[in-house]
């Protein structure tokens, strides 16, 4: 539900960066333009570059014009007049006093009641120090609420994430810490719980009696671009699996919450991670595939392999693709494999969840024709948004054959009616104090515990080796074999038909 955001000051650390320009300014603008933010808010941009307030406002306006669809020039002007700039090195304790002075003026001018949201759009190395100084220099000491948004990655393993968390919790309560996973802001990821718990026909068959397997694919066409410095240390496992892929697994596998309240939903998600089978070395080798893109063709154009990309080590073993078979050892899911795969430079940009249902008890049709398809429920997360259900029917006039048909719901009908961007929804939620779609510490800790065992097996040389896949393909043959040995194959991403 959309509510009007209360009066507040937003402090945006990292205001000259890529995330602020491409995602955060446009997301805030959309909230304003739709009337969810009224006039009583200010945004203080913080970075080390020199800007006057006016230069910064012009920069914000230009970013919105470039990245927000259908931006209105007059509204953009009015919106950007709420922005202020402070040149500040976040590692310098005394500079926080200037921030406090500015915020005190803005709190008064905009009647914010001291409500403040601190958004850390900065490199992770700053995630600990900023909350520490915000607290020690008394900035968080106001009458209003104080919330902090932490970008990803939250640590690089369980020990580093624990240390970071302890540091942040010295200054902010868990309830006021909003760890962002932007996949949780995606329309169709949020829709999973409605499709499941809002439709008795699905929830009653959402278990190992009726579901054969689950597949989650998140493929990208982009390569590493200019992010090799970060990506070389992360790879697809830390960049996508630890957070986004596991979040989608949790949304598909969780039990119904007692109520639609943040803690009820987050409790159920955590229980999924508690039932996730944590792999030993042998299981990592058997169930987790890693690979790197080699040169290939994308849209008819030759593109380089990962090792030829700028700032990538000549013999880098960083994986740009991961496929895995996961097991959730609980009453609902025992025996149902969850196959996940994600990678860069793949054939299509797509995120899709496919629920494959079991065949009926008697082979009246499926043994007789190759055209028989298992029933599939596809949740199209992006770029198309929607749901489709594959059924078997009979072709017109022919009683002896089968025709798979799709019943499709398309969530995104026209360019003018795009769903809100993930960051828009998440900013809206944290300004309202709704943490449902942010990751709680116990989720983060368990997900690192699961991931660390894979990282360790790979580092010890006991996991499967890094193989290669040509750019423009859907991954290495080993990822196909992972499913083939169970008699399965990957369902390739499909489009939601426009006419439906
Ligand atoms: N970009 C994206 O699409 C995504 C980014 N993220 C995460 O968001 C965060 C930010 O990423 P991104 O915007 O790409 O990073 P950038 O490198 O583009 O921006 C970093 C920002 O930090 C500022 N900065 C650096 N050092 C200091 C300092 N000592 N004091 C004050 N400001 C400083 C920089 O400005 P200046 O140099 O002027 O000080 C700049 O504004 C990261 O954690 C990233 O992992 C997550 C998902 C997607
Ligand atoms: O967090 C990240 O996500 C993006 C993919 O996000 P999407 O919304 O475009 O699917 C990925 O490219 C990036 O490497 C990763 O850091």
XYZ file of C-alpha atoms and ligand atoms in Angstrom:
564
model
C 0.000 0.000 0.000
C 1.295 3.490 -0.853
C 1.370 5.980 2.040
C 2.577 9.548 2.241
C 6.120 9.700 3.516
C 6.597 11.632 6.772
C 8.700 14.803 6.933
C 12.381 13.872 7.033
C 15.947 14.731 6.087
C 17.767 12.229 3.930
C 21.557 12.150 4.030
C 22.977 10.507 0.947
C 26.591 9.440 1.470
C 28.205 8.850 -1.921
C 26.076 11.443 -3.700
C 28.367 11.846 -6.695
C 28.496 8.096 -7.336
C 26.962 5.828 -9.930
C 24.211 4.372 -7.736
C 23.016 7.802 -6.625
C 22.838 9.073 -10.200
C 21.337 6.060 -11.930
C 19.010 4.759 -9.238
C 18.548 6.861 -6.094
C 17.859 10.350 -7.516
C 15.381 8.937 -10.063
C 13.707 6.762 -7.402
C 13.224 9.692 -5.019
C 11.993 11.796 -7.905
C 9.342 9.201 -8.786
C 8.086 9.217 -5.195
C 7.839 13.001 -5.309
C 6.266 13.179 -8.720
C 3.618 10.628 -7.699
C 2.824 12.693 -4.614
C 4.151 10.202 -2.046
C 6.703 12.760 -0.858
C 5.261 16.157 -0.047
C 7.317 19.342 0.318
C 8.722 18.751 3.808
C 11.882 16.858 3.010
C 15.486 17.691 2.271
C 18.303 15.619 0.818
C 21.907 16.316 1.770
C 24.391 14.885 -0.706
C 27.778 14.043 0.798
C 31.010 13.320 -1.104
C 34.527 14.764 -1.411
C 34.082 16.661 -4.690
C 33.547 20.445 -4.738
C 29.975 21.533 -5.467
C 27.826 24.452 -4.472
C 24.252 23.604 -3.528
C 23.124 25.011 -6.899
C 25.670 22.968 -8.885
C 24.585 19.850 -7.060
C 20.913 20.591 -7.752
C 21.739 20.940 -11.452
C 23.586 17.612 -11.325
C 20.611 15.919 -9.668
C 18.226 17.356 -12.271
C 20.429 16.190 -15.100
C 20.669 12.645 -13.644
C 16.878 12.502 -13.355
C 16.363 13.742 -16.889
C 18.724 11.056 -18.086
C 17.526 8.126 -16.004
C 13.893 8.689 -14.998
C 11.292 7.806 -17.619
C 8.895 10.667 -18.428
C 10.522 13.225 -16.126
C 8.671 16.557 -16.152
C 11.060 19.485 -16.379
C 9.128 21.745 -13.961
C 8.631 19.024 -11.373
C 12.310 18.074 -11.640
C 13.280 21.687 -10.949
C 11.045 21.927 -7.905
C 12.170 18.520 -6.653
C 15.892 19.251 -7.002
C 15.508 22.486 -5.014
C 15.176 20.188 -1.950
C 18.801 19.045 -2.448
C 21.851 20.411 -0.579
C 25.491 19.482 -0.813
C 28.234 18.994 1.740
C 31.835 18.388 0.743
C 33.011 15.967 3.361
C 35.445 13.119 3.832
C 33.477 10.546 5.811
C 36.631 9.294 7.506
C 37.204 12.709 9.105
C 35.457 12.915 12.466
C 35.375 16.740 12.725
C 33.569 17.067 9.388
C 30.460 15.481 10.965
C 29.926 18.716 12.898
C 29.368 20.589 9.647
C 26.858 17.926 8.698
C 25.076 18.386 11.978
C 24.924 22.177 11.555
C 23.432 21.832 8.108
C 20.931 19.197 9.247
C 19.814 21.314 12.176
C 18.995 24.181 9.812
C 17.191 21.869 7.410
C 15.269 20.133 10.203
C 13.957 23.534 11.217
C 13.252 24.831 7.689
C 11.506 21.650 6.565
C 9.917 20.835 9.939
C 11.275 17.310 9.855
C 10.876 16.711 13.611
C 14.458 15.422 13.556
C 13.528 12.373 11.416
C 16.630 11.308 9.521
C 17.461 8.636 6.997
C 21.148 7.972 6.294
C 21.773 6.175 2.999
C 25.242 4.665 2.599
C 25.759 4.563 -1.186
C 29.472 4.164 -0.613
C 32.107 1.465 -0.928
C 31.609 -1.214 1.773
C 34.852 -0.208 3.514
C 32.929 2.849 4.834
C 29.884 0.954 6.140
C 31.325 0.668 9.656
C 32.861 4.062 10.174
C 29.909 6.233 9.123
C 27.416 4.930 11.727
C 30.148 5.093 14.364
C 30.794 8.795 13.717
C 27.116 9.611 13.278
C 26.577 8.333 16.803
C 29.780 9.556 18.453
C 29.351 13.067 17.059
C 25.763 13.247 18.274
C 24.116 13.503 14.854
C 21.650 10.736 15.660
C 20.699 12.518 18.847
C 17.409 14.082 17.773
C 13.786 13.762 18.804
C 12.830 11.979 15.603
C 13.555 8.538 14.157
C 17.011 7.630 12.857
C 17.333 4.960 10.177
C 20.305 3.759 8.203
C 20.312 2.049 4.804
C 23.297 -0.145 4.031
C 24.079 -1.109 0.460
C 25.495 -4.429 -0.586
C 27.798 -6.242 -0.139
C 27.276 -6.666 3.591
C 30.691 -8.205 4.341
C 32.527 -10.735 2.203
C 32.104 -13.741 4.522
C 30.506 -14.541 7.852
C 33.338 -13.188 10.073
C 33.548 -9.865 8.184
C 29.763 -9.489 8.084
C 29.563 -10.231 11.823
C 32.219 -7.637 12.584
C 30.476 -5.056 10.416
C 27.146 -5.822 11.995
C 28.552 -5.445 15.509
C 30.024 -2.103 14.510
C 26.734 -0.806 13.103
C 24.730 -2.135 16.040
C 26.840 -0.026 18.397
C 25.080 2.982 16.874
C 21.744 1.767 15.450
C 19.167 -0.748 16.665
C 18.468 -3.713 14.397
C 14.987 -2.274 13.741
C 16.569 0.865 12.292
C 19.094 -0.926 10.058
C 17.835 -1.397 6.505
C 20.125 -3.774 4.580
C 19.192 -3.427 0.935
C 18.786 -6.304 -1.471
C 17.253 -4.634 -4.491
C 15.770 -7.916 -5.750
C 13.361 -7.724 -2.816
C 12.111 -4.444 -4.270
C 11.228 -6.024 -7.600
C 7.532 -6.123 -8.285
C 7.304 -9.818 -9.133
C 9.564 -10.935 -6.294
C 7.131 -9.233 -3.928
C 4.284 -10.785 -5.894
C 5.482 -14.328 -5.106
C 3.886 -14.218 -1.684
C 0.586 -12.960 -3.074
C 0.507 -15.577 -5.826
C 1.244 -18.241 -3.230
C -0.781 -17.184 -0.221
C -3.542 -15.337 -2.049
C -4.541 -18.329 -4.203
C -5.741 -21.466 -2.488
C -5.244 -23.446 -5.696
C -1.507 -22.889 -5.529
C -0.847 -23.018 -1.826
C -2.525 -26.401 -1.483
C -0.210 -27.948 -4.081
C 2.906 -25.973 -3.131
C 4.824 -28.902 -1.690
C 6.758 -32.072 -2.469
C 3.592 -34.066 -3.202
C 2.880 -31.995 -6.293
C 6.028 -30.040 -7.152
C 8.762 -31.869 -9.003
C 11.454 -29.182 -8.979
C 12.043 -25.441 -8.915
C 14.354 -23.491 -11.202
C 15.523 -19.939 -10.731
C 17.510 -18.297 -13.503
C 18.930 -14.806 -13.392
C 20.947 -14.230 -16.529
C 22.601 -11.023 -17.652
C 23.908 -9.984 -21.039
C 26.319 -7.412 -19.611
C 29.872 -8.435 -18.838
C 31.923 -7.146 -15.945
C 32.003 -3.639 -17.552
C 34.162 -1.255 -15.466
C 33.656 -3.091 -12.148
C 36.539 -5.575 -12.319
C 38.213 -4.117 -9.207
C 35.148 -5.144 -7.177
C 34.103 -8.193 -9.181
C 37.508 -9.869 -9.127
C 37.135 -10.183 -5.346
C 33.500 -11.146 -5.467
C 32.546 -13.282 -8.463
C 29.016 -14.450 -9.173
C 28.728 -16.453 -5.940
C 29.129 -13.431 -3.673
C 27.711 -10.883 -6.098
C 24.430 -12.658 -6.902
C 23.964 -15.970 -5.071
C 24.614 -14.924 -1.454
C 21.944 -12.253 -1.733
C 19.551 -12.065 -4.690
C 19.325 -15.768 -5.593
C 18.922 -16.935 -1.998
C 16.292 -14.245 -1.413
C 14.234 -15.628 -4.305
C 14.658 -19.169 -2.964
C 13.345 -17.981 0.416
C 10.333 -16.257 -1.117
C 9.380 -19.402 -3.044
C 10.004 -21.824 -0.185
C 8.844 -19.989 2.949
C 5.853 -21.121 5.014
C 2.831 -18.806 5.179
C 3.435 -16.098 7.775
C 0.922 -15.757 10.614
C 0.403 -12.132 9.614
C 1.652 -9.887 6.835
C 3.959 -8.072 9.220
C 7.680 -7.596 8.618
C 8.863 -9.852 11.444
C 6.390 -12.596 10.598
C 7.551 -12.663 6.987
C 11.223 -12.386 7.858
C 10.891 -15.170 10.459
C 9.518 -17.505 7.800
C 12.295 -16.607 5.373
C 14.964 -17.333 7.965
C 13.444 -20.755 8.617
C 14.080 -21.652 4.965
C 17.773 -20.905 5.395
C 17.805 -23.018 8.541
C 16.496 -25.944 6.494
C 18.828 -25.338 3.569
C 21.342 -28.160 3.356
C 24.795 -26.736 4.084
C 27.243 -28.558 1.848
C 30.374 -30.450 2.800
C 33.264 -30.470 0.320
C 31.974 -33.472 -1.586
C 28.506 -31.914 -1.866
C 29.964 -28.634 -3.123
C 31.765 -30.533 -5.842
C 28.643 -32.450 -6.801
C 26.116 -29.641 -6.606
C 27.798 -26.335 -7.428
C 29.123 -25.450 -10.880
C 31.250 -22.390 -11.560
C 32.396 -20.990 -14.877
C 33.795 -17.925 -16.613
C 32.703 -16.383 -19.896
C 35.036 -16.708 -22.844
C 34.917 -14.643 -26.041
C 31.800 -14.995 -28.128
C 29.083 -13.153 -30.005
C 26.397 -10.962 -28.494
C 23.820 -9.584 -30.945
C 26.109 -10.516 -33.817
C 29.066 -8.582 -32.355
C 32.253 -10.236 -31.183
C 32.890 -9.590 -27.464
C 35.981 -10.407 -25.401
C 36.208 -13.102 -22.754
C 36.416 -12.258 -19.054
C 40.213 -12.675 -19.033
C 40.552 -10.024 -21.725
C 38.476 -7.459 -19.800
C 40.162 -4.388 -18.318
C 41.684 -4.850 -14.836
C 41.088 -8.594 -14.765
C 44.116 -10.659 -13.713
C 45.516 -12.645 -16.664
C 44.893 -15.991 -14.934
C 41.870 -14.978 -12.920
C 39.780 -17.849 -11.580
C 36.860 -15.545 -10.738
C 33.570 -17.170 -11.680
C 31.102 -15.147 -13.734
C 28.532 -17.958 -13.668
C 27.214 -20.233 -10.937
C 24.687 -23.041 -11.154
C 23.709 -25.092 -8.144
C 21.313 -27.732 -6.955
C 19.997 -26.800 -3.518
C 18.073 -28.922 -1.033
C 15.638 -27.688 1.558
C 15.357 -30.410 4.134
C 11.961 -29.813 5.669
C 8.510 -31.383 5.525
C 7.371 -29.291 2.581
C 10.413 -29.540 0.348
C 12.295 -32.793 1.004
C 12.943 -34.397 -2.364
C 12.361 -31.243 -4.425
C 15.563 -29.902 -5.973
C 15.913 -26.124 -6.255
C 18.139 -25.450 -9.259
C 19.580 -21.958 -9.493
C 21.817 -20.367 -12.112
C 23.119 -16.881 -12.671
C 25.767 -15.424 -14.904
C 27.073 -12.545 -16.921
C 27.347 -12.331 -20.736
C 24.615 -14.873 -21.223
C 22.269 -15.033 -24.193
C 19.449 -13.016 -22.610
C 18.782 -10.645 -19.747
C 16.121 -12.434 -17.761
C 15.096 -13.435 -14.274
C 12.543 -16.190 -14.149
C 11.322 -18.660 -11.550
C 9.855 -21.896 -12.886
C 7.842 -24.230 -10.702
C 7.628 -27.611 -12.398
C 4.720 -29.755 -11.231
C 4.743 -33.538 -11.079
C 2.946 -35.623 -13.643
C -0.454 -37.070 -12.816
C -0.722 -40.564 -11.344
C -1.724 -42.271 -14.581
C -0.068 -41.829 -17.961
C -3.201 -41.259 -20.009
C -1.497 -38.677 -22.147
C 2.068 -38.009 -21.244
C 3.533 -41.357 -22.279
C 1.843 -41.163 -25.660
C 3.128 -37.961 -27.158
C 6.325 -35.971 -27.010
C 4.274 -32.801 -27.027
C 3.172 -33.390 -23.453
C 4.706 -30.803 -21.133
C 4.719 -30.892 -17.381
C 2.616 -28.106 -15.896
C 4.838 -25.128 -15.269
C 4.153 -22.012 -13.304
C 6.551 -19.357 -14.508
C 7.061 -16.195 -12.525
C 8.584 -13.666 -14.894
C 10.569 -11.246 -12.747
C 12.289 -9.267 -15.507
C 12.449 -7.799 -18.091
C 8.840 -8.870 -18.657
C 6.776 -9.047 -15.506
C 4.004 -11.548 -15.157
C 2.950 -15.088 -14.485
C 2.202 -17.876 -16.887
C 0.842 -21.337 -16.381
C 1.573 -24.009 -18.953
C -1.221 -26.514 -19.387
C -1.862 -29.296 -21.880
C -4.896 -28.995 -24.125
C -5.985 -30.547 -27.348
C -5.468 -28.856 -30.711
C -8.657 -27.752 -32.468
C -10.409 -30.611 -34.183
C -7.830 -33.234 -33.250
C -8.632 -35.571 -30.394
C -5.491 -37.638 -30.531
C -2.863 -35.017 -29.981
C -1.757 -32.556 -27.326
C -0.923 -28.873 -27.452
C 0.837 -27.088 -24.587
C -0.898 -23.753 -23.970
C 0.068 -20.830 -21.758
C -2.336 -18.904 -19.563
C -0.553 -15.644 -19.114
C -0.843 -12.543 -16.990
C 1.297 -9.637 -18.142
C 2.008 -7.143 -15.394
C 3.723 -4.584 -17.559
C 1.508 -3.562 -20.377
C 2.829 -0.340 -21.811
C 5.956 1.771 -21.622
C 3.962 4.456 -19.764
C 2.795 2.052 -17.086
C 6.057 0.565 -15.898
C 6.117 -0.925 -12.433
C 7.944 1.163 -9.877
C 11.683 0.556 -9.888
C 12.977 -1.598 -7.038
C 14.784 1.336 -5.417
C 11.641 3.448 -5.508
C 9.687 0.826 -3.585
C 12.479 0.223 -1.102
C 13.094 3.925 -0.412
C 9.379 4.352 0.073
C 9.321 1.470 2.560
C 12.301 2.540 4.646
C 11.065 6.141 4.850
C 7.854 4.693 6.264
C 9.699 2.343 8.603
C 8.575 -0.841 6.864
C 11.444 -3.337 6.866
C 9.626 -6.317 5.300
C 11.711 -6.283 2.134
C 15.062 -5.617 3.777
C 17.329 -8.353 5.047
C 17.487 -9.012 8.752
C 20.814 -9.840 10.357
C 20.020 -13.524 10.980
C 19.194 -13.952 7.260
C 22.488 -12.371 6.286
C 24.463 -14.460 8.786
C 22.913 -17.755 7.649
C 23.372 -16.934 3.986
C 27.079 -16.236 4.562
C 27.439 -19.448 6.539
C 26.022 -21.355 3.575
C 28.170 -19.489 1.035
C 31.408 -19.673 3.055
C 31.439 -23.463 2.785
C 31.373 -23.194 -0.999
C 34.048 -20.509 -1.063
C 36.227 -22.640 1.211
C 35.840 -25.761 -0.922
C 36.760 -23.746 -4.002
C 39.771 -22.185 -2.273
C 40.934 -25.624 -1.055
C 40.671 -26.984 -4.564
C 38.041 -29.570 -3.608
C 35.137 -27.971 -5.500
C 34.495 -28.358 -9.196
C 37.020 -26.416 -11.309
C 36.216 -23.185 -13.159
C 35.047 -24.115 -16.641
C 34.155 -21.812 -19.547
C 31.116 -20.842 -21.581
C 31.044 -18.714 -24.708
C 29.618 -15.223 -24.308
C 26.100 -15.221 -25.696
C 25.307 -18.758 -24.494
C 23.214 -19.911 -21.529
C 26.221 -21.198 -19.585
C 28.615 -24.153 -19.573
C 27.681 -27.751 -20.432
C 28.387 -28.694 -16.806
C 25.325 -26.677 -15.765
C 23.207 -28.716 -18.189
C 24.716 -31.943 -16.896
C 23.860 -30.939 -13.321
C 20.184 -31.206 -14.276
C 20.464 -33.931 -16.903
C 21.690 -36.414 -14.331
C 18.322 -35.995 -12.539
C 16.420 -36.311 -15.833
C 15.806 -32.533 -15.931
C 16.803 -29.714 -18.271
C 16.823 -25.957 -17.820
C 13.652 -24.251 -18.941
C 14.848 -21.392 -21.075
C 13.492 -17.917 -20.235
C 10.336 -17.004 -22.108
C 8.544 -13.754 -22.825
C 5.156 -12.779 -21.490
C 3.041 -12.233 -24.553
C 2.004 -8.644 -25.062
C -1.540 -9.420 -26.212
C -2.574 -11.053 -22.927
N 26.252 1.199 -8.901
C 25.347 0.234 -8.817
O 24.577 -0.078 -9.742
C 25.216 -0.542 -7.543
C 25.946 -0.206 -6.432
N 25.780 -0.904 -5.268
C 26.533 -0.545 -4.065
O 26.367 0.854 -3.789
C 27.538 1.391 -3.222
C 27.988 2.574 -4.070
O 28.274 2.127 -5.370
P 28.581 3.146 -6.568
O 27.670 4.306 -6.531
O 28.617 2.318 -7.787
O 30.060 3.636 -6.206
P 30.851 4.877 -6.818
O 32.298 4.517 -6.739
O 30.301 5.285 -8.112
O 30.552 6.053 -5.776
C 31.191 6.132 -4.530
C 30.818 7.442 -3.877
O 31.524 7.535 -2.630
C 32.140 8.835 -2.543
N 33.314 8.712 -1.682
C 34.374 7.880 -1.819
N 35.225 8.046 -0.798
C 34.683 8.990 0.022
C 35.069 9.574 1.249
N 36.196 9.209 1.878
N 34.275 10.506 1.807
C 33.132 10.895 1.197
N 32.700 10.356 0.037
C 33.473 9.427 -0.548
C 32.463 9.152 -3.981
O 32.582 10.526 -4.206
P 33.949 11.348 -4.141
O 34.953 10.558 -4.883
O 33.558 12.661 -4.724
O 34.250 11.454 -2.688
C 31.193 8.673 -4.663
O 30.186 9.635 -4.498
C 28.541 0.241 -3.167
O 28.457 -0.376 -1.917
C 28.030 -0.722 -4.227
O 28.419 -2.069 -3.940
C 24.870 -1.934 -5.176
C 24.118 -2.315 -6.253
C 24.238 -1.674 -7.532
O 23.547 -6.507 -7.338
C 23.819 -6.711 -8.504
O 22.809 -6.858 -9.371
C 23.023 -6.632 -10.751
C 21.839 -7.265 -11.464
O 20.689 -6.567 -11.073
P 19.419 -6.499 -12.042
O 18.402 -5.780 -11.260
O 19.868 -5.789 -13.279
O 19.067 -7.917 -12.353
C 24.326 -7.228 -11.242
O 24.567 -6.785 -12.558
C 25.443 -6.744 -10.373
O 26.655 -7.389 -10.774
C 25.185 -7.036 -8.929
O 26.160 -6.374 -8.129
